[in-house]
Amino acid sequence: PTPAIGGPLFGWKGGVKDQSGLESRNDILLYDSEPLENDLTLTGPVCLSIEIETDVEDFDVTGKLIDVAPNGRAENVCEGIQRARWRDLKAEGAEPSFLEPGQAIRIQADLGQAVRTFRRGHRIRLVVGGSNFPSFDRNPSSRLEPACAQTADFRISRPSIHHGKDRRSWLELWVRASEED
């Protein structure tokens, strides 16, 4: 699984950490903005919404918002996860909704709150993955409860994120207006 680096972990492993080591992984997607022309302050919830399909009955979508400095240091700002089986959870006692392999669905992952000023020259990075361990437990990609799954029960999922005119994915950010506005 993709490792958690810093973030909401307890102890010395948690907190703001350099995420630049994630760039070399082949099991995540990185989306970078152009360098910012002016400071940009985010104040509020961050939500990732993607249209995705995979070849398994369950999988996770993780997102991580990162502040990338001109020198390459990449600091985590906020992160979150959505387990596909619980994507439609609206009421207490709701049942899991497993997937039909090959069926495209919309997943919305709450990445938490961001209160951060991205400085001029910095980039905003979104990392999309399928795990963030040990911050979140591993998903066996089946109907099994993750806590009950044995090593042999885990399957590799092969998700595809849909892009394009009719199938859109996006990141929602709350931006604070500057004093000049």
CSV table of N, CA and C in Angstrom, one decimal:
chain,number,residue,atom,x,y,z
A,1,PRO,N,0.8,-1.2,0.0
A,1,PRO,CA,0.0,0.0,0.0
A,1,PRO,C,0.9,1.3,0.0
A,2,THR,N,0.3,2.3,-0.6
A,2,THR,CA,1.0,3.6,-0.5
A,2,THR,C,1.2,4.0,0.9
A,3,PRO,N,2.4,4.4,1.3
A,3,PRO,CA,2.6,4.7,2.8
A,3,PRO,C,2.1,6.1,3.1
A,4,ALA,N,1.7,6.2,4.3
A,4,ALA,CA,1.3,7.6,4.9
A,4,ALA,C,2.7,8.2,5.3
A,5,ILE,N,2.8,9.4,4.9
A,5,ILE,CA,4.0,10.2,5.3
A,5,ILE,C,3.5,11.4,6.1
A,6,GLY,N,3.7,11.4,7.4
A,6,GLY,CA,3.2,12.5,8.2
A,6,GLY,C,1.6,12.5,8.2
A,7,GLY,N,1.0,13.6,8.4
A,7,GLY,CA,-0.4,13.7,8.4
A,7,GLY,C,-0.9,13.4,9.8
A,8,PRO,N,-2.2,12.9,9.9
A,8,PRO,CA,-2.8,12.8,11.2
A,8,PRO,C,-2.4,11.5,11.9
A,9,LEU,N,-1.2,11.1,11.9
A,9,LEU,CA,-0.7,10.0,12.7
A,9,LEU,C,-0.3,10.5,14.0
A,10,PHE,N,-0.3,9.7,15.0
A,10,PHE,CA,0.1,10.0,16.4
A,10,PHE,C,1.6,9.9,16.5
A,11,GLY,N,2.2,10.7,17.4
A,11,GLY,CA,3.6,10.6,17.7
A,11,GLY,C,4.5,11.3,16.7
A,12,TRP,N,5.8,10.9,16.7
A,12,TRP,CA,6.8,11.6,15.9
A,12,TRP,C,6.6,11.4,14.4
A,13,LYS,N,5.9,10.4,14.0
A,13,LYS,CA,5.7,10.1,12.5
A,13,LYS,C,4.6,11.0,11.9
A,14,GLY,N,3.8,11.7,12.7
A,14,GLY,CA,2.7,12.5,12.2
A,14,GLY,C,3.2,13.9,12.0
A,15,GLY,N,2.2,14.8,11.5
A,15,GLY,CA,2.5,16.2,11.3
A,15,GLY,C,2.9,16.5,9.8
A,16,VAL,N,3.4,17.7,9.6
A,16,VAL,CA,3.8,18.1,8.3
A,16,VAL,C,5.2,17.5,8.0
A,17,LYS,N,5.2,16.8,6.9
A,17,LYS,CA,6.4,16.1,6.4
A,17,LYS,C,6.6,16.3,4.9
A,18,ASP,N,7.9,16.2,4.5
A,18,ASP,CA,8.2,16.3,3.0
A,18,ASP,C,7.6,15.1,2.3
A,19,GLN,N,6.8,15.4,1.3
A,19,GLN,CA,6.1,14.4,0.5
A,19,GLN,C,6.8,14.1,-0.8
A,20,SER,N,7.9,14.7,-1.1
A,20,SER,CA,8.5,14.6,-2.4
A,20,SER,C,8.9,13.2,-2.8
A,21,GLY,N,9.1,12.3,-1.8
A,21,GLY,CA,9.4,10.9,-2.1
A,21,GLY,C,8.3,10.2,-2.8
A,22,LEU,N,7.0,10.7,-2.7
A,22,LEU,CA,5.9,10.1,-3.4
A,22,LEU,C,6.0,10.2,-4.9
A,23,GLU,N,6.7,11.1,-5.4
A,23,GLU,CA,6.8,11.4,-6.8
A,23,GLU,C,7.3,10.2,-7.6
A,24,SER,N,8.1,9.4,-7.1
A,24,SER,CA,8.6,8.2,-7.8
A,24,SER,C,7.8,7.0,-7.8
A,25,ARG,N,6.6,7.0,-7.1
A,25,ARG,CA,5.8,5.8,-7.0
A,25,ARG,C,4.9,5.7,-8.3
A,26,ASN,N,4.7,4.5,-8.7
A,26,ASN,CA,3.9,4.3,-10.0
A,26,ASN,C,2.4,3.9,-9.6
A,27,ASP,N,2.1,4.0,-8.4
A,27,ASP,CA,0.7,3.6,-8.0
A,27,ASP,C,-0.2,4.8,-7.5
A,28,ILE,N,0.3,6.0,-7.9
A,28,ILE,CA,-0.5,7.2,-7.6
A,28,ILE,C,-0.5,8.1,-8.8
A,29,LEU,N,-1.4,9.1,-8.7
A,29,LEU,CA,-1.4,10.1,-9.8
A,29,LEU,C,-1.1,11.5,-9.1
A,30,LEU,N,-0.3,12.3,-9.8
A,30,LEU,CA,0.1,13.6,-9.3
A,30,LEU,C,-0.4,14.6,-10.2
A,31,TYR,N,-1.1,15.6,-9.7
A,31,TYR,CA,-1.6,16.8,-10.5
A,31,TYR,C,-1.0,18.0,-9.9
A,32,ASP,N,-0.2,18.8,-10.7
A,32,ASP,CA,0.4,20.0,-10.2
A,32,ASP,C,-0.2,21.2,-10.9
A,33,SER,N,-0.4,22.3,-10.2
A,33,SER,CA,-0.7,23.6,-10.8
A,33,SER,C,0.5,24.2,-11.4
A,34,GLU,N,0.3,25.2,-12.2
A,34,GLU,CA,1.5,26.1,-12.6
A,34,GLU,C,2.0,26.8,-11.3
A,35,PRO,N,3.2,27.3,-11.3
A,35,PRO,CA,3.6,28.1,-10.2
A,35,PRO,C,2.7,29.3,-10.0
A,36,LEU,N,2.3,29.6,-8.7
A,36,LEU,CA,1.3,30.6,-8.5
A,36,LEU,C,2.0,32.0,-8.7
A,37,GLU,N,1.2,32.9,-9.3
A,37,GLU,CA,1.7,34.2,-9.6
A,37,GLU,C,1.5,35.1,-8.4
A,38,ASN,N,0.6,34.8,-7.5
A,38,ASN,CA,0.4,35.6,-6.2
A,38,ASN,C,0.1,34.6,-5.1
A,39,ASP,N,0.2,35.1,-3.9
A,39,ASP,CA,-0.1,34.2,-2.7
A,39,ASP,C,-1.6,33.8,-2.9
A,40,LEU,N,-1.9,32.6,-2.4
A,40,LEU,CA,-3.3,32.1,-2.4
A,40,LEU,C,-3.6,31.4,-1.1
A,41,THR,N,-4.6,31.9,-0.4
A,41,THR,CA,-5.0,31.4,0.9
A,41,THR,C,-6.2,30.5,0.8
A,42,LEU,N,-6.1,29.3,1.2
A,42,LEU,CA,-7.2,28.4,1.3
A,42,LEU,C,-7.8,28.4,2.7
A,43,THR,N,-9.1,28.5,2.9
A,43,THR,CA,-9.7,28.5,4.2
A,43,THR,C,-11.0,27.7,4.1
A,44,GLY,N,-11.0,26.4,4.4
A,44,GLY,CA,-12.2,25.7,4.4
A,44,GLY,C,-12.1,24.3,3.9
A,45,PRO,N,-13.2,23.6,3.6
A,45,PRO,CA,-13.2,22.2,3.3
A,45,PRO,C,-12.5,22.0,1.9
A,46,VAL,N,-11.9,20.8,1.8
A,46,VAL,CA,-11.3,20.4,0.5
A,46,VAL,C,-12.0,19.1,0.1
A,47,CYS,N,-12.5,19.0,-1.1
A,47,CYS,CA,-13.2,17.8,-1.5
A,47,CYS,C,-12.8,17.4,-2.9
A,48,LEU,N,-12.5,16.1,-3.1
A,48,LEU,CA,-12.1,15.5,-4.3
A,48,LEU,C,-13.3,14.7,-4.9
A,49,SER,N,-13.7,15.0,-6.1
A,49,SER,CA,-14.8,14.3,-6.8
A,49,SER,C,-14.3,13.7,-8.1
A,50,ILE,N,-14.3,12.4,-8.2
A,50,ILE,CA,-13.8,11.8,-9.4
A,50,ILE,C,-14.8,10.7,-9.9
A,51,GLU,N,-14.8,10.6,-11.2
A,51,GLU,CA,-15.5,9.5,-11.8
A,51,GLU,C,-14.5,8.4,-12.1
A,52,ILE,N,-14.7,7.2,-11.6
A,52,ILE,CA,-13.7,6.1,-11.6
A,52,ILE,C,-14.4,4.8,-11.8
A,53,GLU,N,-13.6,3.9,-12.4
A,53,GLU,CA,-14.1,2.5,-12.4
A,53,GLU,C,-12.9,1.6,-12.1
A,54,THR,N,-13.2,0.3,-11.7
A,54,THR,CA,-12.1,-0.6,-11.4
A,54,THR,C,-12.6,-2.0,-11.7
A,55,ASP,N,-11.7,-3.0,-11.5
A,55,ASP,CA,-12.0,-4.4,-11.8
A,55,ASP,C,-12.3,-5.2,-10.6
A,56,VAL,N,-12.6,-4.5,-9.4
A,56,VAL,CA,-12.9,-5.3,-8.2
A,56,VAL,C,-14.2,-4.8,-7.6
A,57,GLU,N,-14.6,-5.4,-6.5
A,57,GLU,CA,-15.9,-5.1,-5.8
A,57,GLU,C,-15.8,-3.9,-4.9
A,58,ASP,N,-14.6,-3.6,-4.4
A,58,ASP,CA,-14.4,-2.5,-3.5
A,58,ASP,C,-13.0,-1.9,-3.6
A,59,PHE,N,-12.8,-0.7,-3.4
A,59,PHE,CA,-11.5,-0.1,-3.4
A,59,PHE,C,-11.6,1.3,-2.7
A,60,ASP,N,-10.5,1.9,-2.4
A,60,ASP,CA,-10.4,3.2,-1.7
A,60,ASP,C,-9.9,4.2,-2.7
A,61,VAL,N,-10.4,5.4,-2.5
A,61,VAL,CA,-9.8,6.6,-3.2
A,61,VAL,C,-9.2,7.5,-2.1
A,62,THR,N,-8.0,7.8,-2.2
A,62,THR,CA,-7.3,8.7,-1.2
A,62,THR,C,-6.9,10.0,-2.0
A,63,GLY,N,-6.9,11.1,-1.3
A,63,GLY,CA,-6.4,12.3,-1.8
A,63,GLY,C,-5.6,13.0,-0.8
A,64,LYS,N,-4.6,13.7,-1.3
A,64,LYS,CA,-3.7,14.5,-0.4
A,64,LYS,C,-3.4,15.8,-1.1
A,65,LEU,N,-3.6,16.9,-0.4
A,65,LEU,CA,-3.3,18.2,-0.9
A,65,LEU,C,-1.9,18.6,-0.4
A,66,ILE,N,-1.1,19.1,-1.3
A,66,ILE,CA,0.3,19.3,-1.0
A,66,ILE,C,0.8,20.7,-1.5
A,67,ASP,N,1.6,21.4,-0.7
A,67,ASP,CA,2.2,22.7,-1.0
A,67,ASP,C,3.6,22.4,-1.5
A,68,VAL,N,3.9,22.7,-2.8
A,68,VAL,CA,5.2,22.4,-3.3
A,68,VAL,C,6.0,23.7,-3.5
A,69,ALA,N,7.1,23.8,-2.8
A,69,ALA,CA,7.9,25.0,-2.8
A,69,ALA,C,8.8,25.0,-4.1
A,70,PRO,N,9.3,26.1,-4.5
A,70,PRO,CA,10.2,26.2,-5.7
A,70,PRO,C,11.4,25.3,-5.6
A,71,ASN,N,11.9,25.0,-4.3
A,71,ASN,CA,13.0,24.1,-4.1
A,71,ASN,C,12.7,22.6,-4.2
A,72,GLY,N,11.4,22.3,-4.4
A,72,GLY,CA,11.0,20.9,-4.5
A,72,GLY,C,10.4,20.3,-3.2
A,73,ARG,N,10.6,21.0,-2.1
A,73,ARG,CA,10.0,20.5,-0.8
A,73,ARG,C,8.5,20.5,-1.0
A,74,ALA,N,7.9,19.4,-0.6
A,74,ALA,CA,6.4,19.2,-0.8
A,74,ALA,C,5.8,18.9,0.5
A,75,GLU,N,5.1,19.8,1.1
A,75,GLU,CA,4.5,19.7,2.4
A,75,GLU,C,3.0,19.3,2.4
A,76,ASN,N,2.6,18.3,3.1
A,76,ASN,CA,1.2,17.9,3.2
A,76,ASN,C,0.4,19.0,3.9
A,77,VAL,N,-0.8,19.2,3.4
A,77,VAL,CA,-1.7,20.2,3.9
A,77,VAL,C,-2.9,19.5,4.6
A,78,CYS,N,-3.6,18.6,3.8
A,78,CYS,CA,-4.7,17.9,4.3
A,78,CYS,C,-4.8,16.6,3.5
A,79,GLU,N,-5.6,15.6,4.0
A,79,GLU,CA,-5.8,14.4,3.3
A,79,GLU,C,-7.0,13.7,3.7
A,80,GLY,N,-7.5,12.8,2.9
A,80,GLY,CA,-8.7,12.0,3.3
A,80,GLY,C,-8.8,10.8,2.4
A,81,ILE,N,-9.9,10.1,2.7
A,81,ILE,CA,-10.2,8.8,2.0
A,81,ILE,C,-11.7,8.6,1.8
A,82,GLN,N,-12.1,7.8,0.8
A,82,GLN,CA,-13.4,7.4,0.7
A,82,GLN,C,-13.4,5.9,0.2
A,83,ARG,N,-13.9,5.0,1.0
A,83,ARG,CA,-14.1,3.6,0.7
A,83,ARG,C,-15.3,3.5,-0.2
A,84,ALA,N,-15.1,2.9,-1.4
A,84,ALA,CA,-16.2,2.8,-2.4
A,84,ALA,C,-17.5,2.2,-1.8
A,85,ARG,N,-17.3,1.1,-1.0
A,85,ARG,CA,-18.5,0.5,-0.5
A,85,ARG,C,-19.4,1.4,0.4
A,86,TRP,N,-18.8,2.5,0.9
A,86,TRP,CA,-19.6,3.4,1.8
A,86,TRP,C,-19.8,4.7,1.1
A,87,ARG,N,-19.7,4.8,-0.2
A,87,ARG,CA,-19.8,6.1,-1.0
A,87,ARG,C,-21.2,6.6,-0.9
A,88,ASP,N,-22.2,5.8,-0.7
A,88,ASP,CA,-23.6,6.3,-0.6
A,88,ASP,C,-24.2,6.3,0.8
A,89,LEU,N,-23.3,6.2,1.8
A,89,LEU,CA,-23.7,6.2,3.2
A,89,LEU,C,-24.4,7.5,3.6
A,90,LYS,N,-25.7,7.4,3.9
A,90,LYS,CA,-26.4,8.6,4.2
A,90,LYS,C,-27.2,8.5,5.6
A,91,ALA,N,-27.4,7.3,6.0
A,91,ALA,CA,-28.2,7.1,7.2
A,91,ALA,C,-27.6,6.0,8.1
A,92,GLU,N,-27.8,6.1,9.4
A,92,GLU,CA,-27.3,5.1,10.3
A,92,GLU,C,-27.9,3.8,9.9
A,93,GLY,N,-27.2,2.7,9.9
A,93,GLY,CA,-27.7,1.4,9.6
A,93,GLY,C,-27.6,1.1,8.1
A,94,ALA,N,-27.1,2.0,7.3
A,94,ALA,CA,-27.0,1.8,5.8
A,94,ALA,C,-26.1,0.6,5.5
A,95,GLU,N,-26.5,-0.1,4.4
A,95,GLU,CA,-25.7,-1.2,4.0
A,95,GLU,C,-24.6,-0.8,3.0
A,96,PRO,N,-23.5,-1.6,3.0
A,96,PRO,CA,-22.5,-1.3,2.0
A,96,PRO,C,-23.0,-1.5,0.6
A,97,SER,N,-22.5,-0.7,-0.4
A,97,SER,CA,-22.9,-0.8,-1.8
A,97,SER,C,-21.6,-1.2,-2.6
A,98,PHE,N,-21.6,-2.5,-2.9
A,98,PHE,CA,-20.4,-3.0,-3.6
A,98,PHE,C,-20.5,-2.7,-5.1
A,99,LEU,N,-19.4,-2.8,-5.8
A,99,LEU,CA,-19.3,-2.4,-7.2
A,99,LEU,C,-19.5,-3.6,-8.1
A,100,GLU,N,-19.9,-3.3,-9.3
A,100,GLU,CA,-19.9,-4.2,-10.4
A,100,GLU,C,-18.6,-3.9,-11.2
A,101,PRO,N,-17.6,-4.8,-11.2
A,101,PRO,CA,-16.4,-4.5,-11.9
A,101,PRO,C,-16.6,-3.9,-13.3
A,102,GLY,N,-15.9,-2.9,-13.7
A,102,GLY,CA,-16.1,-2.2,-15.0
A,102,GLY,C,-17.1,-1.1,-15.0
A,103,GLN,N,-17.9,-0.9,-13.9
A,103,GLN,CA,-18.9,0.1,-13.9
A,103,GLN,C,-18.3,1.4,-13.4
A,104,ALA,N,-18.6,2.5,-14.1
A,104,ALA,CA,-18.1,3.8,-13.7
A,104,ALA,C,-19.0,4.4,-12.6
A,105,ILE,N,-18.4,4.9,-11.5
A,105,ILE,CA,-19.1,5.5,-10.4
A,105,ILE,C,-18.4,6.8,-10.1
A,106,ARG,N,-19.2,7.7,-9.3
A,106,ARG,CA,-18.6,8.9,-8.8
A,106,ARG,C,-18.3,8.7,-7.4
A,107,ILE,N,-17.1,9.1,-7.0
A,107,ILE,CA,-16.6,9.0,-5.6
A,107,ILE,C,-16.2,10.4,-5.2
A,108,GLN,N,-16.7,10.8,-4.0
A,108,GLN,CA,-16.4,12.1,-3.4
A,108,GLN,C,-15.6,11.8,-2.1
A,109,ALA,N,-14.4,12.3,-2.0
A,109,ALA,CA,-13.6,12.1,-0.8
A,109,ALA,C,-13.4,13.4,-0.1
A,110,ASP,N,-13.7,13.5,1.1
A,110,ASP,CA,-13.5,14.6,2.0
A,110,ASP,C,-12.1,14.6,2.4
A,111,LEU,N,-11.3,15.6,2.0
A,111,LEU,CA,-9.9,15.7,2.4
A,111,LEU,C,-9.6,16.6,3.6
A,112,GLY,N,-10.7,16.9,4.3
A,112,GLY,CA,-10.6,17.7,5.5
A,112,GLY,C,-10.6,19.2,5.3
A,113,GLN,N,-10.1,19.9,6.3
A,113,GLN,CA,-10.0,21.4,6.2
A,113,GLN,C,-8.6,21.9,5.9
A,114,ALA,N,-8.6,22.9,5.1
A,114,ALA,CA,-7.3,23.5,4.7
A,114,ALA,C,-7.3,25.0,5.2
A,115,VAL,N,-6.3,25.3,6.0
A,115,VAL,CA,-6.1,26.7,6.3
A,115,VAL,C,-4.6,26.9,6.0
A,116,ARG,N,-4.3,27.4,4.8
A,116,ARG,CA,-2.9,27.5,4.4
A,116,ARG,C,-2.8,28.6,3.3
A,117,THR,N,-1.7,29.3,3.4
A,117,THR,CA,-1.4,30.3,2.3
A,117,THR,C,-0.3,29.7,1.5
A,118,PHE,N,-0.6,29.4,0.2
A,118,PHE,CA,0.4,28.9,-0.7
A,118,PHE,C,1.1,30.2,-1.3
A,119,ARG,N,2.4,30.3,-1.1
A,119,ARG,CA,3.1,31.5,-1.5
A,119,ARG,C,3.4,31.6,-3.0
A,120,ARG,N,3.6,32.8,-3.4
A,120,ARG,CA,3.9,33.0,-4.8
A,120,ARG,C,5.1,32.2,-5.2
A,121,GLY,N,5.0,31.5,-6.4
A,121,GLY,CA,6.0,30.6,-6.9
A,121,GLY,C,5.8,29.2,-6.5
A,122,HIS,N,5.0,28.9,-5.5
A,122,HIS,CA,4.7,27.6,-5.1
A,122,HIS,C,3.7,26.9,-6.0
A,123,ARG,N,3.5,25.6,-6.0
A,123,ARG,CA,2.5,24.9,-6.8
A,123,ARG,C,1.6,24.2,-5.8
A,124,ILE,N,0.3,24.0,-6.2
A,124,ILE,CA,-0.6,23.2,-5.5
A,124,ILE,C,-0.6,21.9,-6.2
A,125,ARG,N,-0.4,20.8,-5.3
A,125,ARG,CA,-0.4,19.4,-5.8
A,125,ARG,C,-1.5,18.6,-5.2
A,126,LEU,N,-2.1,17.8,-6.1
A,126,LEU,CA,-3.1,16.8,-5.6
A,126,LEU,C,-2.5,15.5,-5.9
A,127,VAL,N,-2.4,14.6,-4.9
A,127,VAL,CA,-2.0,13.2,-5.0
A,127,VAL,C,-3.2,12.3,-4.9
A,128,VAL,N,-3.5,11.5,-5.9
A,128,VAL,CA,-4.7,10.6,-5.8
A,128,VAL,C,-4.1,9.2,-5.8
A,129,GLY,N,-4.6,8.4,-4.8
A,129,GLY,CA,-4.1,7.0,-4.7
A,129,GLY,C,-5.2,6.1,-4.3
A,130,GLY,N,-4.8,4.9,-3.9
A,130,GLY,CA,-5.7,3.9,-3.5
A,130,GLY,C,-5.5,3.4,-2.0
A,131,SER,N,-4.5,4.0,-1.4
A,131,SER,CA,-4.3,3.7,0.0
A,131,SER,C,-3.5,4.8,0.7
A,132,ASN,N,-3.4,4.8,2.0
A,132,ASN,CA,-2.6,5.7,2.8
A,132,ASN,C,-2.4,5.1,4.1
A,133,PHE,N,-1.5,4.1,4.1
A,133,PHE,CA,-1.3,3.2,5.2
A,133,PHE,C,-0.1,3.6,6.1
A,134,PRO,N,-0.2,3.7,7.4
A,134,PRO,CA,-1.2,3.2,8.3
A,134,PRO,C,-2.3,4.2,8.7
A,135,SER,N,-2.3,5.4,8.1
A,135,SER,CA,-3.3,6.3,8.5
A,135,SER,C,-4.7,5.7,8.4
A,136,PHE,N,-4.9,4.9,7.3
A,136,PHE,CA,-6.2,4.2,7.0
A,136,PHE,C,-5.9,2.8,6.7
A,137,ASP,N,-6.7,1.9,7.2
A,137,ASP,CA,-6.5,0.5,7.0
A,137,ASP,C,-6.5,0.1,5.5
A,138,ARG,N,-5.8,-1.0,5.2
A,138,ARG,CA,-5.8,-1.5,3.8
A,138,ARG,C,-7.1,-2.1,3.4
A,139,ASN,N,-7.5,-2.0,2.1
A,139,ASN,CA,-8.7,-2.5,1.6
A,139,ASN,C,-8.3,-3.8,0.8
A,140,PRO,N,-9.0,-4.9,1.1
A,140,PRO,CA,-8.7,-6.1,0.4
A,140,PRO,C,-9.2,-6.2,-1.0
A,141,SER,N,-10.0,-5.1,-1.4
A,141,SER,CA,-10.6,-5.0,-2.8
A,141,SER,C,-11.7,-6.1,-3.0
A,142,SER,N,-12.3,-6.5,-1.9
A,142,SER,CA,-13.4,-7.5,-2.0
A,142,SER,C,-14.5,-7.1,-0.9
A,143,ARG,N,-15.4,-8.0,-0.7
A,143,ARG,CA,-16.4,-7.8,0.3
A,143,ARG,C,-16.0,-8.1,1.7
A,144,LEU,N,-14.8,-8.6,1.9
A,144,LEU,CA,-14.3,-8.9,3.2
A,144,LEU,C,-14.1,-7.6,4.0
A,145,GLU,N,-14.3,-7.7,5.3
A,145,GLU,CA,-14.0,-6.5,6.2
A,145,GLU,C,-12.5,-6.4,6.3
A,146,PRO,N,-11.9,-5.3,6.1
A,146,PRO,CA,-10.4,-5.1,6.1
A,146,PRO,C,-9.8,-5.7,7.3
A,147,ALA,N,-10.4,-5.6,8.5
A,147,ALA,CA,-9.8,-6.1,9.7
A,147,ALA,C,-9.7,-7.6,9.8
A,148,CYS,N,-10.6,-8.3,9.0
A,148,CYS,CA,-10.6,-9.7,9.0
A,148,CYS,C,-9.8,-10.4,7.8
A,149,ALA,N,-9.3,-9.6,6.9
A,149,ALA,CA,-8.6,-10.1,5.7
A,149,ALA,C,-7.2,-10.6,6.1
A,150,GLN,N,-6.9,-11.7,5.5
A,150,GLN,CA,-5.5,-12.2,5.7
A,150,GLN,C,-4.7,-11.8,4.5
A,151,THR,N,-3.4,-12.0,4.5
A,151,THR,CA,-2.6,-11.5,3.4
A,151,THR,C,-3.0,-12.1,2.1
A,152,ALA,N,-3.4,-13.4,2.1
A,152,ALA,CA,-3.8,-14.0,0.8
A,152,ALA,C,-5.1,-13.5,0.3
A,153,ASP,N,-5.9,-12.8,1.1
A,153,ASP,CA,-7.2,-12.3,0.7
A,153,ASP,C,-7.1,-11.0,-0.2
A,154,PHE,N,-6.0,-10.3,-0.1
A,154,PHE,CA,-5.8,-9.0,-0.8
A,154,PHE,C,-5.7,-9.2,-2.3
A,155,ARG,N,-6.4,-8.4,-3.0
A,155,ARG,CA,-6.3,-8.4,-4.5
A,155,ARG,C,-5.8,-7.0,-4.9
A,156,ILE,N,-5.2,-6.9,-6.1
A,156,ILE,CA,-4.7,-5.7,-6.6
A,156,ILE,C,-5.9,-5.1,-7.5
A,157,SER,N,-6.2,-3.9,-7.2
A,157,SER,CA,-7.2,-3.2,-8.1
A,157,SER,C,-6.6,-2.4,-9.1
A,158,ARG,N,-7.2,-2.2,-10.2
A,158,ARG,CA,-6.7,-1.5,-11.4
A,158,ARG,C,-7.8,-0.4,-11.7
A,159,PRO,N,-7.8,0.7,-11.0
A,159,PRO,CA,-8.7,1.8,-11.3
A,159,PRO,C,-8.4,2.6,-12.5
A,160,SER,N,-9.4,3.2,-13.1
A,160,SER,CA,-9.2,4.2,-14.2
A,160,SER,C,-10.1,5.4,-13.8
A,161,ILE,N,-9.4,6.5,-13.8
A,161,ILE,CA,-10.1,7.8,-13.6
A,161,ILE,C,-10.6,8.3,-14.9
A,162,HIS,N,-11.8,8.7,-15.0
A,162,HIS,CA,-12.4,9.3,-16.3
A,162,HIS,C,-12.2,10.8,-16.3
A,163,HIS,N,-11.7,11.2,-17.5
A,163,HIS,CA,-11.5,12.6,-17.7
A,163,HIS,C,-12.2,12.9,-19.0
A,164,GLY,N,-12.5,14.2,-19.3
A,164,GLY,CA,-13.1,14.5,-20.6
A,164,GLY,C,-14.3,15.4,-20.5
A,165,LYS,N,-14.9,15.7,-21.6
A,165,LYS,CA,-16.0,16.6,-21.7
A,165,LYS,C,-17.2,16.1,-20.9
A,166,ASP,N,-17.6,14.8,-21.1
A,166,ASP,CA,-18.8,14.3,-20.4
A,166,ASP,C,-18.5,13.6,-19.1
A,167,ARG,N,-17.3,13.4,-18.8
A,167,ARG,CA,-16.9,12.7,-17.5
A,167,ARG,C,-15.9,13.6,-16.9
A,168,ARG,N,-16.3,14.3,-15.8
A,168,ARG,CA,-15.4,15.2,-15.2
A,168,ARG,C,-15.0,14.8,-13.8
A,169,SER,N,-13.8,15.1,-13.4
A,169,SER,CA,-13.3,14.9,-12.1
A,169,SER,C,-12.7,16.3,-11.6
A,170,TRP,N,-12.8,16.6,-10.3
A,170,TRP,CA,-12.4,17.9,-9.9
A,170,TRP,C,-12.0,17.9,-8.4
A,171,LEU,N,-11.3,19.0,-8.0
A,171,LEU,CA,-10.9,19.2,-6.7
A,171,LEU,C,-11.6,20.6,-6.3
A,172,GLU,N,-12.3,20.5,-5.2
A,172,GLU,CA,-13.0,21.8,-4.7
A,172,GLU,C,-12.2,22.4,-3.6
A,173,LEU,N,-11.9,23.6,-3.7
A,173,LEU,CA,-11.1,24.4,-2.7
A,173,LEU,C,-11.8,25.7,-2.4
A,174,TRP,N,-11.8,26.1,-1.1
A,174,TRP,CA,-12.3,27.4,-0.7
A,174,TRP,C,-11.1,28.3,-0.6
A,175,VAL,N,-11.2,29.4,-1.4
A,175,VAL,CA,-10.2,30.4,-1.5
A,175,VAL,C,-10.6,31.7,-0.9
A,176,ARG,N,-9.8,32.2,0.0
A,176,ARG,CA,-10.0,33.5,0.7
A,176,ARG,C,-9.7,34.6,-0.3
A,177,ALA,N,-10.6,35.6,-0.4
A,177,ALA,CA,-10.3,36.7,-1.2
A,177,ALA,C,-9.2,37.6,-0.6
A,178,SER,N,-8.4,38.1,-1.5
A,178,SER,CA,-7.3,39.0,-1.0
A,178,SER,C,-7.8,40.3,-0.6
A,179,GLU,N,-7.0,41.1,0.1
A,179,GLU,CA,-7.3,42.4,0.5
A,179,GLU,C,-7.5,43.4,-0.7
A,180,GLU,N,-6.8,43.0,-1.9
A,180,GLU,CA,-6.9,43.9,-3.1
A,180,GLU,C,-8.2,43.7,-3.8
A,181,ASP,N,-9.0,42.6,-3.5
A,181,ASP,CA,-10.2,42.3,-4.2
A,181,ASP,C,-11.4,43.2,-3.7
